[in-house]
mmCIF file of C-alpha atoms in Angstrom:
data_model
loop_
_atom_site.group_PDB
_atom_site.id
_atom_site.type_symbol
_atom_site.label_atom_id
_atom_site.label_comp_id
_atom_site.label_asym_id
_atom_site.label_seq_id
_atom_site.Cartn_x
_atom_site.Cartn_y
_atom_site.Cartn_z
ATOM 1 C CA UNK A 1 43.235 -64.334 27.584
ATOM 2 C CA UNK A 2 44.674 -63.964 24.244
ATOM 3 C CA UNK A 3 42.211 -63.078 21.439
ATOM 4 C CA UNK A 4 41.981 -65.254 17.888
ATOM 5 C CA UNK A 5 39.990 -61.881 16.704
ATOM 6 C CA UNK A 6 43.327 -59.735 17.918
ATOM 7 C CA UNK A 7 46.192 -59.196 15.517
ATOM 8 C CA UNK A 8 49.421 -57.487 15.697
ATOM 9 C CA UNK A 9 51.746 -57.113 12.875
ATOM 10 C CA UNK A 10 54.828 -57.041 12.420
ATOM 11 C CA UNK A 11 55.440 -57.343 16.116
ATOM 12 C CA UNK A 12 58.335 -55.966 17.168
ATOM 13 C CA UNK A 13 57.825 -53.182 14.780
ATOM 14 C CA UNK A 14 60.238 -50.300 13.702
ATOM 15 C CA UNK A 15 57.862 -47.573 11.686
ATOM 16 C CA UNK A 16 54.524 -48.638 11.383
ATOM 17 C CA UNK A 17 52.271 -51.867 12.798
ATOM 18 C CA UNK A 18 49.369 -52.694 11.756
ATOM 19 C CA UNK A 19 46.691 -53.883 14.639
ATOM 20 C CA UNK A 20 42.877 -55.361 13.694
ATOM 21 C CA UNK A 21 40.335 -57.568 15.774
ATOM 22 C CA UNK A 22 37.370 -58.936 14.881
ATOM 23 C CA UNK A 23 34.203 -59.408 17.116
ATOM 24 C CA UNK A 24 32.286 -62.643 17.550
ATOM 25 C CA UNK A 25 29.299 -60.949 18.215
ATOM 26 C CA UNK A 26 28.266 -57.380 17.545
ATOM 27 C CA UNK A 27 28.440 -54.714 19.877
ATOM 28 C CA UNK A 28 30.814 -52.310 21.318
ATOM 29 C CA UNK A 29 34.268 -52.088 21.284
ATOM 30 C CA UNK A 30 37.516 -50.075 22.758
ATOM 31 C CA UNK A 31 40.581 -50.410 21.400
ATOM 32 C CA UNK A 32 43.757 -49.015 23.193
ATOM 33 C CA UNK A 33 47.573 -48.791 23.807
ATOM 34 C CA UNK A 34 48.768 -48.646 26.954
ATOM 35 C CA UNK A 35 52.671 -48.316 28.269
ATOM 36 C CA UNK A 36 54.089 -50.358 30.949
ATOM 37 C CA UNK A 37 53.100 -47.974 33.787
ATOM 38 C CA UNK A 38 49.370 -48.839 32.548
ATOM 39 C CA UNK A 39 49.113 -44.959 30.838
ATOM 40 C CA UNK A 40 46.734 -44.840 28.072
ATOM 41 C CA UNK A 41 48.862 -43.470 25.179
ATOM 42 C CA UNK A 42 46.389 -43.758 22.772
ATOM 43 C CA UNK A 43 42.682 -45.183 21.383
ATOM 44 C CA UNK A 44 42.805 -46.353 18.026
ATOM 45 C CA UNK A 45 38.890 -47.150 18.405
ATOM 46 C CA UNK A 46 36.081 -46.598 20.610
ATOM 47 C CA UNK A 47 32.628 -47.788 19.274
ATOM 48 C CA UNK A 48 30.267 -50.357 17.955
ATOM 49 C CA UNK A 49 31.499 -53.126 15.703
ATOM 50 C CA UNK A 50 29.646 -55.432 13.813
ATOM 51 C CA UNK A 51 29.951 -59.036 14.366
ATOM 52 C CA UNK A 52 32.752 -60.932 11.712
ATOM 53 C CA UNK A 53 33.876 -57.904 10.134
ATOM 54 C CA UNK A 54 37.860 -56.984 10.578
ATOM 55 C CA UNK A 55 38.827 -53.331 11.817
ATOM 56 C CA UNK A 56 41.827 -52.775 10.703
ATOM 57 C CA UNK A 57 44.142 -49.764 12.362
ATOM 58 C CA UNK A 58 47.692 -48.345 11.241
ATOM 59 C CA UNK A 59 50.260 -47.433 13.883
ATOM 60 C CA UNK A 60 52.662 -44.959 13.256
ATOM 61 C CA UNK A 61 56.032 -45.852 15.030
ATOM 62 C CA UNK A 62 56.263 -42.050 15.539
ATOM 63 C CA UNK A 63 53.888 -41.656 17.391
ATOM 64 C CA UNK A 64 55.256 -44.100 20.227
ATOM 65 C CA UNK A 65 58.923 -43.875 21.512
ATOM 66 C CA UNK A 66 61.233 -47.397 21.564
ATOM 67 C CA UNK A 67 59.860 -49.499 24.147
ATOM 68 C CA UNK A 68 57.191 -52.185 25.407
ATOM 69 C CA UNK A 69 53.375 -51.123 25.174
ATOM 70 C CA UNK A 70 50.585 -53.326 25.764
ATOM 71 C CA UNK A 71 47.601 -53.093 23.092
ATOM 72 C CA UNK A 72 44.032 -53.720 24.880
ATOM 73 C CA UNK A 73 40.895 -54.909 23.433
ATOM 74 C CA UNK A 74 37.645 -53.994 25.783
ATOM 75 C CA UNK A 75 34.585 -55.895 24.243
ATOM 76 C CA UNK A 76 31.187 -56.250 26.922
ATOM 77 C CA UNK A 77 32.427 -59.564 27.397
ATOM 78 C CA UNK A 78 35.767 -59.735 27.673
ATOM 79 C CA UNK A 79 38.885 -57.867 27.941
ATOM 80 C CA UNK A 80 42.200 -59.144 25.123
ATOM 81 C CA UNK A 81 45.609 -57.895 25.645
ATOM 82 C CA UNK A 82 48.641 -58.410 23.591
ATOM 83 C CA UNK A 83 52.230 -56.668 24.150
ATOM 84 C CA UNK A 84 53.580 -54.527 21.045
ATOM 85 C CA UNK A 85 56.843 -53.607 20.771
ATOM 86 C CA UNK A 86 58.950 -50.727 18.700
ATOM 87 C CA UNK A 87 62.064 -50.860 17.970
ATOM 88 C CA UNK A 88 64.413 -48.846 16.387
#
């Protein structure tokens, strides 16, 4: 499913992107990127979240190389997952 609480921006991105969700109900939370091979290439979060309150992340384009990721939202009831893209 996509996620209303999941946000991605810009998307493709060339330096930085900017990546926030928002929980509908309080509890924990994992936030992650992922390449196409389904390698974890990095957590941006990993904790509790309160309910209605925006996390908000920065992604350094650095830190990934050109290419397709997917970023994954793990909440204990459901699972979101939006592609990312950087570009040069």
């Amino acid at each position: 499913p996509t996620a209303t609480g999941l946000t991605i921006y810009p998307n493709p991105f060339t330096s930085q992107a900017s990546i926030g969700f928002v929980l509908p109900q309080a509890g924990r939370a994992t936030l992650e990127i992922y390449d196409v091979q389904n390698r974890l290439v990095q957590r941006l979060f990993a904790g509790s979240a309160p309910a209605g309150e925006r996390r908000q992340f920065t992604l350094a384009g650095s830190d990934l190389a050109v290419g397709m990721y997917l970023v994954r939202l793990v909440t204990s009831s459901q699972v979101y997952t939006q592609k990312l893209v950087r570009v040069n």
